[in-house]
mmCIF file of C-alpha atoms in Angstrom:
data_model
loop_
_atom_site.group_PDB
_atom_site.id
_atom_site.type_symbol
_atom_site.label_atom_id
_atom_site.label_comp_id
_atom_site.label_asym_id
_atom_site.label_seq_id
_atom_site.Cartn_x
_atom_site.Cartn_y
_atom_site.Cartn_z
ATOM 1 C CA UNK A 1 -2.447 1.268 -33.128
ATOM 2 C CA UNK A 2 -5.993 0.494 -34.161
ATOM 3 C CA UNK A 3 -7.572 1.395 -30.864
ATOM 4 C CA UNK A 4 -5.108 3.604 -29.392
ATOM 5 C CA UNK A 5 -3.759 3.719 -25.915
ATOM 6 C CA UNK A 6 -7.229 3.766 -24.225
ATOM 7 C CA UNK A 7 -7.629 0.013 -24.741
ATOM 8 C CA UNK A 8 -4.087 -0.642 -23.199
ATOM 9 C CA UNK A 9 -5.211 0.792 -19.742
ATOM 10 C CA UNK A 10 -7.263 -2.499 -19.261
ATOM 11 C CA UNK A 11 -4.271 -4.450 -18.161
ATOM 12 C CA UNK A 12 -3.924 -6.872 -15.127
ATOM 13 C CA UNK A 13 -3.046 -4.306 -12.701
ATOM 14 C CA UNK A 14 -6.109 -1.938 -13.903
ATOM 15 C CA UNK A 15 -8.565 -4.256 -15.310
ATOM 16 C CA UNK A 16 -11.630 -1.858 -14.779
ATOM 17 C CA UNK A 17 -12.109 1.775 -15.488
ATOM 18 C CA UNK A 18 -14.693 4.578 -15.334
ATOM 19 C CA UNK A 19 -15.051 7.583 -17.479
ATOM 20 C CA UNK A 20 -13.671 9.739 -14.447
ATOM 21 C CA UNK A 21 -10.582 7.327 -14.286
ATOM 22 C CA UNK A 22 -10.247 7.544 -18.052
ATOM 23 C CA UNK A 23 -10.008 11.315 -17.971
ATOM 24 C CA UNK A 24 -7.625 11.419 -14.917
ATOM 25 C CA UNK A 25 -5.340 9.210 -17.167
ATOM 26 C CA UNK A 26 -5.399 11.874 -19.858
ATOM 27 C CA UNK A 27 -7.700 9.726 -22.178
ATOM 28 C CA UNK A 28 -11.024 11.102 -23.946
ATOM 29 C CA UNK A 29 -13.714 9.089 -21.586
ATOM 30 C CA UNK A 30 -16.109 9.220 -24.498
ATOM 31 C CA UNK A 31 -14.114 6.731 -26.206
ATOM 32 C CA UNK A 32 -14.912 4.095 -23.781
ATOM 33 C CA UNK A 33 -18.529 4.077 -25.191
ATOM 34 C CA UNK A 34 -16.849 3.819 -28.784
ATOM 35 C CA UNK A 35 -15.158 0.807 -27.634
ATOM 36 C CA UNK A 36 -18.081 -0.680 -25.922
ATOM 37 C CA UNK A 37 -20.036 -0.245 -29.046
ATOM 38 C CA UNK A 38 -17.266 -2.349 -31.032
ATOM 39 C CA UNK A 39 -17.767 -5.182 -28.609
ATOM 40 C CA UNK A 40 -14.279 -4.685 -26.936
ATOM 41 C CA UNK A 41 -15.745 -3.321 -23.562
ATOM 42 C CA UNK A 42 -18.669 -4.200 -21.207
ATOM 43 C CA UNK A 43 -20.263 -1.608 -19.278
ATOM 44 C CA UNK A 44 -21.651 -2.657 -15.853
ATOM 45 C CA UNK A 45 -23.185 0.374 -14.391
ATOM 46 C CA UNK A 46 -20.508 2.919 -15.437
ATOM 47 C CA UNK A 47 -17.704 0.386 -14.661
ATOM 48 C CA UNK A 48 -16.009 -0.889 -17.954
ATOM 49 C CA UNK A 49 -14.096 -4.322 -18.285
ATOM 50 C CA UNK A 50 -12.769 -6.035 -21.356
ATOM 51 C CA UNK A 51 -14.669 -8.530 -23.224
ATOM 52 C CA UNK A 52 -13.126 -11.738 -24.599
ATOM 53 C CA UNK A 53 -12.920 -9.775 -27.962
ATOM 54 C CA UNK A 54 -11.484 -6.877 -26.127
ATOM 55 C CA UNK A 55 -8.662 -9.132 -24.580
ATOM 56 C CA UNK A 56 -7.923 -10.419 -28.187
ATOM 57 C CA UNK A 57 -7.559 -6.700 -29.321
ATOM 58 C CA UNK A 58 -5.751 -5.945 -26.310
ATOM 59 C CA UNK A 59 -2.910 -8.600 -27.083
ATOM 60 C CA UNK A 60 -2.699 -7.338 -30.667
ATOM 61 C CA UNK A 61 -2.389 -3.737 -29.502
ATOM 62 C CA UNK A 62 0.261 -4.724 -26.947
ATOM 63 C CA UNK A 63 2.459 -6.837 -29.461
ATOM 64 C CA UNK A 64 2.236 -4.124 -31.754
ATOM 65 C CA UNK A 65 3.664 -1.722 -29.130
ATOM 66 C CA UNK A 66 6.178 -4.412 -28.029
ATOM 67 C CA UNK A 67 4.653 -4.231 -24.448
ATOM 68 C CA UNK A 68 4.928 -7.364 -22.276
ATOM 69 C CA UNK A 69 1.615 -7.027 -20.574
ATOM 70 C CA UNK A 70 -1.510 -9.083 -20.417
ATOM 71 C CA UNK A 71 -5.227 -8.151 -20.477
ATOM 72 C CA UNK A 72 -6.995 -7.656 -17.237
ATOM 73 C CA UNK A 73 -9.922 -10.027 -15.969
ATOM 74 C CA UNK A 74 -12.884 -8.973 -14.145
ATOM 75 C CA UNK A 75 -11.598 -8.891 -10.689
ATOM 76 C CA UNK A 76 -13.316 -10.206 -7.595
ATOM 77 C CA UNK A 77 -13.502 -6.795 -5.898
ATOM 78 C CA UNK A 78 -14.144 -4.180 -8.597
ATOM 79 C CA UNK A 79 -14.403 -1.398 -5.923
ATOM 80 C CA UNK A 80 -11.180 -2.328 -4.696
ATOM 81 C CA UNK A 81 -9.647 -2.052 -8.091
ATOM 82 C CA UNK A 82 -10.961 1.230 -8.862
ATOM 83 C CA UNK A 83 -9.526 2.522 -5.486
ATOM 84 C CA UNK A 84 -6.217 1.294 -6.254
ATOM 85 C CA UNK A 85 -6.222 2.768 -9.833
ATOM 86 C CA UNK A 86 -7.547 6.141 -8.721
ATOM 87 C CA UNK A 87 -5.065 6.447 -5.808
ATOM 88 C CA UNK A 88 -2.064 5.364 -8.096
ATOM 89 C CA UNK A 89 -3.184 8.074 -10.732
ATOM 90 C CA UNK A 90 -3.691 10.792 -8.323
ATOM 91 C CA UNK A 91 -0.408 10.290 -6.366
ATOM 92 C CA UNK A 92 1.436 9.915 -9.513
ATOM 93 C CA UNK A 93 0.147 13.202 -10.901
ATOM 94 C CA UNK A 94 0.748 14.953 -7.790
ATOM 95 C CA UNK A 95 4.680 14.420 -7.365
ATOM 96 C CA UNK A 96 7.537 14.239 -9.607
ATOM 97 C CA UNK A 97 9.939 12.259 -7.981
ATOM 98 C CA UNK A 98 12.488 13.492 -10.287
ATOM 99 C CA UNK A 99 15.448 11.466 -8.952
ATOM 100 C CA UNK A 100 13.762 8.444 -8.017
ATOM 101 C CA UNK A 101 11.401 5.606 -8.865
ATOM 102 C CA UNK A 102 7.825 5.222 -7.999
ATOM 103 C CA UNK A 103 6.415 1.715 -7.441
ATOM 104 C CA UNK A 104 2.677 0.984 -6.856
ATOM 105 C CA UNK A 105 2.207 -2.581 -5.635
ATOM 106 C CA UNK A 106 -1.190 -4.187 -5.541
ATOM 107 C CA UNK A 107 -1.929 -7.457 -3.502
ATOM 108 C CA UNK A 108 1.164 -7.220 -1.167
ATOM 109 C CA UNK A 109 0.256 -9.580 1.435
ATOM 110 C CA UNK A 110 2.361 -10.129 4.541
ATOM 111 C CA UNK A 111 2.060 -13.055 7.013
ATOM 112 C CA UNK A 112 1.492 -12.290 10.617
ATOM 113 C CA UNK A 113 0.370 -13.893 13.882
ATOM 114 C CA UNK A 114 -3.429 -14.454 13.569
ATOM 115 C CA UNK A 115 -4.544 -12.504 16.376
ATOM 116 C CA UNK A 116 -8.249 -11.211 17.128
ATOM 117 C CA UNK A 117 -9.124 -7.915 18.466
ATOM 118 C CA UNK A 118 -9.123 -8.759 21.875
ATOM 119 C CA UNK A 119 -5.479 -10.376 21.539
ATOM 120 C CA UNK A 120 -4.208 -7.239 19.676
ATOM 121 C CA UNK A 121 -5.233 -4.432 22.325
ATOM 122 C CA UNK A 122 -7.451 -3.631 25.441
ATOM 123 C CA UNK A 123 -9.621 -0.552 26.311
ATOM 124 C CA UNK A 124 -10.479 -1.637 29.719
ATOM 125 C CA UNK A 125 -9.332 0.931 32.416
ATOM 126 C CA UNK A 126 -7.249 2.813 29.526
ATOM 127 C CA UNK A 127 -5.843 1.649 26.114
ATOM 128 C CA UNK A 128 -3.133 -0.856 26.057
ATOM 129 C CA UNK A 129 -1.396 -2.940 23.176
ATOM 130 C CA UNK A 130 -1.678 -6.740 24.186
ATOM 131 C CA UNK A 131 0.077 -8.178 21.194
ATOM 132 C CA UNK A 132 3.587 -8.072 22.374
ATOM 133 C CA UNK A 133 2.622 -10.374 25.238
ATOM 134 C CA UNK A 134 0.813 -12.970 22.884
ATOM 135 C CA UNK A 135 2.397 -16.248 22.930
ATOM 136 C CA UNK A 136 3.209 -16.151 19.162
ATOM 137 C CA UNK A 137 4.946 -12.910 19.282
ATOM 138 C CA UNK A 138 6.920 -13.905 22.458
ATOM 139 C CA UNK A 139 8.064 -17.028 20.789
ATOM 140 C CA UNK A 140 8.873 -15.179 17.788
ATOM 141 C CA UNK A 141 11.313 -12.674 19.919
ATOM 142 C CA UNK A 142 12.803 -15.888 21.442
ATOM 143 C CA UNK A 143 13.397 -17.592 17.894
ATOM 144 C CA UNK A 144 14.256 -14.163 16.045
ATOM 145 C CA UNK A 145 15.991 -12.167 18.782
ATOM 146 C CA UNK A 146 18.527 -10.197 16.886
ATOM 147 C CA UNK A 147 17.264 -6.960 15.224
ATOM 148 C CA UNK A 148 18.598 -3.395 14.300
ATOM 149 C CA UNK A 149 22.156 -2.857 13.154
ATOM 150 C CA UNK A 150 23.159 -5.905 14.885
ATOM 151 C CA UNK A 151 21.268 -8.222 12.605
ATOM 152 C CA UNK A 152 23.367 -7.043 9.704
ATOM 153 C CA UNK A 153 26.466 -9.006 11.251
ATOM 154 C CA UNK A 154 24.603 -12.229 10.744
ATOM 155 C CA UNK A 155 23.373 -14.217 7.936
ATOM 156 C CA UNK A 156 19.985 -12.946 6.526
ATOM 157 C CA UNK A 157 17.002 -15.145 6.911
ATOM 158 C CA UNK A 158 16.419 -17.486 4.101
ATOM 159 C CA UNK A 159 13.491 -16.930 1.659
ATOM 160 C CA UNK A 160 11.251 -19.407 3.628
ATOM 161 C CA UNK A 161 12.055 -18.326 6.939
ATOM 162 C CA UNK A 162 8.594 -16.904 7.707
ATOM 163 C CA UNK A 163 6.567 -19.805 6.217
ATOM 164 C CA UNK A 164 9.006 -22.451 8.059
ATOM 165 C CA UNK A 165 8.471 -20.548 11.404
ATOM 166 C CA UNK A 166 4.799 -20.451 11.259
ATOM 167 C CA UNK A 167 4.966 -24.102 10.051
ATOM 168 C CA UNK A 168 6.793 -24.636 13.349
ATOM 169 C CA UNK A 169 4.385 -22.765 15.345
ATOM 170 C CA UNK A 170 1.590 -24.944 14.490
ATOM 171 C CA UNK A 171 -0.616 -22.247 13.652
ATOM 172 C CA UNK A 172 -1.584 -20.904 10.066
ATOM 173 C CA UNK A 173 -0.869 -17.175 9.732
ATOM 174 C CA UNK A 174 -2.920 -14.389 9.490
ATOM 175 C CA UNK A 175 -2.753 -11.949 6.522
ATOM 176 C CA UNK A 176 -2.345 -8.290 6.286
ATOM 177 C CA UNK A 177 -2.910 -7.178 2.837
ATOM 178 C CA UNK A 178 -2.335 -3.325 1.784
ATOM 179 C CA UNK A 179 -5.000 -2.015 -0.517
ATOM 180 C CA UNK A 180 -2.135 -0.070 -2.316
ATOM 181 C CA UNK A 181 1.515 -0.132 -1.254
ATOM 182 C CA UNK A 182 3.717 2.728 -2.526
ATOM 183 C CA UNK A 183 7.444 2.526 -2.670
ATOM 184 C CA UNK A 184 9.324 5.441 -3.219
ATOM 185 C CA UNK A 185 12.913 4.994 -4.183
ATOM 186 C CA UNK A 186 14.480 8.385 -4.111
ATOM 187 C CA UNK A 187 18.051 8.430 -5.458
ATOM 188 C CA UNK A 188 17.759 4.796 -6.394
ATOM 189 C CA UNK A 189 21.043 4.599 -8.319
ATOM 190 C CA UNK A 190 23.081 5.065 -5.226
ATOM 191 C CA UNK A 191 21.540 1.663 -3.973
ATOM 192 C CA UNK A 192 22.040 -0.457 -7.099
ATOM 193 C CA UNK A 193 24.998 -2.174 -5.903
ATOM 194 C CA UNK A 194 23.029 -3.574 -2.765
ATOM 195 C CA UNK A 195 21.837 -7.280 -3.429
ATOM 196 C CA UNK A 196 18.312 -7.876 -2.358
ATOM 197 C CA UNK A 197 17.630 -10.033 0.826
ATOM 198 C CA UNK A 198 16.134 -13.423 0.292
ATOM 199 C CA UNK A 199 13.006 -13.159 1.751
ATOM 200 C CA UNK A 200 11.888 -9.761 0.693
ATOM 201 C CA UNK A 201 9.135 -10.775 -1.742
ATOM 202 C CA UNK A 202 7.815 -7.006 -2.318
ATOM 203 C CA UNK A 203 11.118 -5.229 -2.711
ATOM 204 C CA UNK A 204 10.859 -3.160 0.568
ATOM 205 C CA UNK A 205 14.731 -3.055 0.783
ATOM 206 C CA UNK A 206 15.970 0.552 0.489
ATOM 207 C CA UNK A 207 12.406 2.031 -0.165
ATOM 208 C CA UNK A 208 10.335 4.551 1.769
ATOM 209 C CA UNK A 209 6.874 2.448 2.247
ATOM 210 C CA UNK A 210 3.397 3.887 2.276
ATOM 211 C CA UNK A 211 0.912 1.344 3.084
ATOM 212 C CA UNK A 212 -2.515 2.793 2.051
ATOM 213 C CA UNK A 213 -5.670 1.373 3.271
ATOM 214 C CA UNK A 214 -9.308 2.417 2.077
ATOM 215 C CA UNK A 215 -10.776 3.530 5.580
ATOM 216 C CA UNK A 216 -14.035 2.944 7.180
ATOM 217 C CA UNK A 217 -16.243 5.947 8.215
ATOM 218 C CA UNK A 218 -14.323 7.559 11.052
ATOM 219 C CA UNK A 219 -16.825 7.427 13.939
ATOM 220 C CA UNK A 220 -16.887 5.737 17.376
ATOM 221 C CA UNK A 221 -18.649 2.635 15.977
ATOM 222 C CA UNK A 222 -15.447 1.910 13.717
ATOM 223 C CA UNK A 223 -12.989 2.720 16.475
ATOM 224 C CA UNK A 224 -12.196 -1.002 17.012
ATOM 225 C CA UNK A 225 -11.774 -1.262 13.190
ATOM 226 C CA UNK A 226 -9.243 1.340 13.098
ATOM 227 C CA UNK A 227 -7.255 0.026 15.881
ATOM 228 C CA UNK A 228 -7.348 -3.554 14.494
ATOM 229 C CA UNK A 229 -5.778 -2.336 11.244
ATOM 230 C CA UNK A 230 -3.141 -0.389 13.141
ATOM 231 C CA UNK A 231 -2.291 -3.351 15.676
ATOM 232 C CA UNK A 232 -2.049 -5.885 12.539
ATOM 233 C CA UNK A 233 0.114 -3.318 10.651
ATOM 234 C CA UNK A 234 2.424 -3.281 13.963
ATOM 235 C CA UNK A 235 2.658 -7.153 13.516
ATOM 236 C CA UNK A 236 3.722 -6.606 9.755
ATOM 237 C CA UNK A 237 6.610 -4.445 11.214
ATOM 238 C CA UNK A 238 7.492 -6.958 13.808
ATOM 239 C CA UNK A 239 7.783 -9.794 11.145
ATOM 240 C CA UNK A 240 9.918 -7.546 8.863
ATOM 241 C CA UNK A 241 12.276 -6.363 11.507
ATOM 242 C CA UNK A 242 12.999 -10.179 12.790
ATOM 243 C CA UNK A 243 12.526 -12.620 9.759
ATOM 244 C CA UNK A 244 12.482 -10.625 6.486
ATOM 245 C CA UNK A 245 14.411 -7.331 6.612
ATOM 246 C CA UNK A 246 16.294 -7.435 9.955
ATOM 247 C CA UNK A 247 18.522 -4.417 10.205
ATOM 248 C CA UNK A 248 17.052 -2.816 7.007
ATOM 249 C CA UNK A 249 13.744 -1.739 8.313
ATOM 250 C CA UNK A 250 14.361 1.404 9.934
ATOM 251 C CA UNK A 251 17.769 2.337 8.195
ATOM 252 C CA UNK A 252 18.463 1.576 4.835
ATOM 253 C CA UNK A 253 21.823 0.401 3.469
ATOM 254 C CA UNK A 254 23.404 3.673 3.558
ATOM 255 C CA UNK A 255 22.294 4.121 7.129
ATOM 256 C CA UNK A 256 19.460 6.774 6.257
ATOM 257 C CA UNK A 257 16.261 6.596 8.023
ATOM 258 C CA UNK A 258 13.762 4.385 6.209
ATOM 259 C CA UNK A 259 9.972 5.532 6.424
ATOM 260 C CA UNK A 260 7.126 3.227 7.075
ATOM 261 C CA UNK A 261 3.895 4.968 7.138
ATOM 262 C CA UNK A 262 0.178 3.466 7.405
ATOM 263 C CA UNK A 263 -2.078 5.965 5.410
ATOM 264 C CA UNK A 264 -5.810 5.824 5.738
ATOM 265 C CA UNK A 265 -7.696 7.125 2.744
ATOM 266 C CA UNK A 266 -10.911 8.963 3.013
ATOM 267 C CA UNK A 267 -13.166 10.369 0.294
ATOM 268 C CA UNK A 268 -13.228 13.994 1.821
ATOM 269 C CA UNK A 269 -11.018 16.011 3.882
ATOM 270 C CA UNK A 270 -13.558 16.056 6.655
ATOM 271 C CA UNK A 271 -13.242 12.339 6.922
ATOM 272 C CA UNK A 272 -9.505 12.605 7.319
ATOM 273 C CA UNK A 273 -9.598 15.372 10.091
ATOM 274 C CA UNK A 274 -12.329 13.097 11.854
ATOM 275 C CA UNK A 275 -10.098 10.095 11.682
ATOM 276 C CA UNK A 276 -7.307 12.382 13.058
ATOM 277 C CA UNK A 277 -9.582 13.599 15.984
ATOM 278 C CA UNK A 278 -10.895 10.086 16.677
ATOM 279 C CA UNK A 279 -7.503 8.306 17.106
ATOM 280 C CA UNK A 280 -4.802 11.131 18.092
ATOM 281 C CA UNK A 281 -6.202 11.307 21.747
ATOM 282 C CA UNK A 282 -4.528 7.819 22.384
ATOM 283 C CA UNK A 283 -1.264 9.716 22.028
ATOM 284 C CA UNK A 284 1.896 7.925 21.380
ATOM 285 C CA UNK A 285 0.502 4.884 22.807
ATOM 286 C CA UNK A 286 -1.185 4.428 19.465
ATOM 287 C CA UNK A 287 2.181 3.530 17.852
ATOM 288 C CA UNK A 288 4.506 3.034 20.700
ATOM 289 C CA UNK A 289 5.183 -0.776 20.285
ATOM 290 C CA UNK A 290 6.240 -0.464 16.754
ATOM 291 C CA UNK A 291 8.063 2.802 16.580
ATOM 292 C CA UNK A 292 9.242 4.081 14.205
ATOM 293 C CA UNK A 293 6.031 4.445 12.326
ATOM 294 C CA UNK A 294 3.713 6.957 11.451
ATOM 295 C CA UNK A 295 0.081 6.936 11.084
ATOM 296 C CA UNK A 296 -1.624 9.518 8.634
ATOM 297 C CA UNK A 297 -4.876 10.055 7.121
ATOM 298 C CA UNK A 298 -5.409 11.415 3.372
ATOM 299 C CA UNK A 299 -8.251 12.310 1.467
ATOM 300 C CA UNK A 300 -9.130 11.944 -2.398
ATOM 301 C CA UNK A 301 -10.550 15.595 -1.962
ATOM 302 C CA UNK A 302 -7.096 16.967 -0.819
ATOM 303 C CA UNK A 303 -5.267 15.080 -3.531
ATOM 304 C CA UNK A 304 -7.461 16.330 -6.364
ATOM 305 C CA UNK A 305 -7.355 19.625 -5.288
ATOM 306 C CA UNK A 306 -3.549 20.149 -4.726
ATOM 307 C CA UNK A 307 -2.770 22.679 -7.357
ATOM 308 C CA UNK A 308 0.931 22.073 -7.689
ATOM 309 C CA UNK A 309 3.202 19.018 -8.285
ATOM 310 C CA UNK A 310 5.390 18.103 -5.391
ATOM 311 C CA UNK A 311 9.086 17.218 -5.687
ATOM 312 C CA UNK A 312 8.756 13.943 -3.759
ATOM 313 C CA UNK A 313 6.055 12.192 -1.852
ATOM 314 C CA UNK A 314 7.531 13.371 1.388
ATOM 315 C CA UNK A 315 6.575 16.908 0.063
ATOM 316 C CA UNK A 316 2.956 16.054 -0.772
ATOM 317 C CA UNK A 317 1.553 13.886 2.181
ATOM 318 C CA UNK A 318 2.699 16.173 4.880
ATOM 319 C CA UNK A 319 1.272 19.177 2.997
ATOM 320 C CA UNK A 320 -2.182 17.787 2.362
ATOM 321 C CA UNK A 321 -2.423 14.876 4.985
ATOM 322 C CA UNK A 322 -3.465 14.876 8.511
ATOM 323 C CA UNK A 323 -0.811 13.431 10.979
ATOM 324 C CA UNK A 324 -2.691 11.063 13.134
ATOM 325 C CA UNK A 325 0.400 10.094 15.160
ATOM 326 C CA UNK A 326 4.162 10.331 14.338
ATOM 327 C CA UNK A 327 7.261 8.920 15.833
ATOM 328 C CA UNK A 328 9.132 11.802 17.821
#
């Protein structure tokens, strides 16, 4: 390998890097400047990307290492890409998952009824979720009434069930996109005999799911923003339970509890605490229409400072995160 592992970090999933992230990945950050001087990297205010020459060198390195990967290109949102890479590296470093698989999914997009904030919830005279009474959700519940274990007794929905349903609704769907979706497959070998479901694009079956979102500043001015994200996430669960994974969202194929958490990410632990203080006074009403689900607040500060390596993700987030609201 002429350029070492550092160049191969710049794949499609991780197209941009900083010196801090290179160090976090176990590489010498000074080598980024060396690659820049060779014309392989471009430096934009401390953020490094592959040049055209760098992409050619990447492909050569990948071929020599027998790696089926492609070089990254400059993303539309470099800050989001850096957030995803940073979170992936830190989560990966802080837990072992010794008897399972870790999967980090970028760009996981879920179609949902396209409801604005005033159709999601109301704060007039007390907090109330309004989305369950929206015409689109009421029709979804009529068209797809079977959920839970009863749904396992009928034919699973076809791969295009969601797109066909929205086409019949006559309204284009909204999109909920997780900034980073982490799938934890503990004891995965016990599930290898179960076939995937047709519409399960992101492989959610038999995995614990952590939808990680880059959060705004936790202050009253952003209260509506947090509630909008939570409400849209609840719509994701509604679609999953009825049209994508009916019977397998809350219990896996061995009838073990399936975990689905919404995790807000902050730079500091103080930000995570203030998020909890902002949202938790709503109580169980914050999650009631979509339980079981949890809402957590987690900080990069706490991840970086955690001195150990937890066995699983379930031994990590509850220790360093802040529980905003949990299903009883």
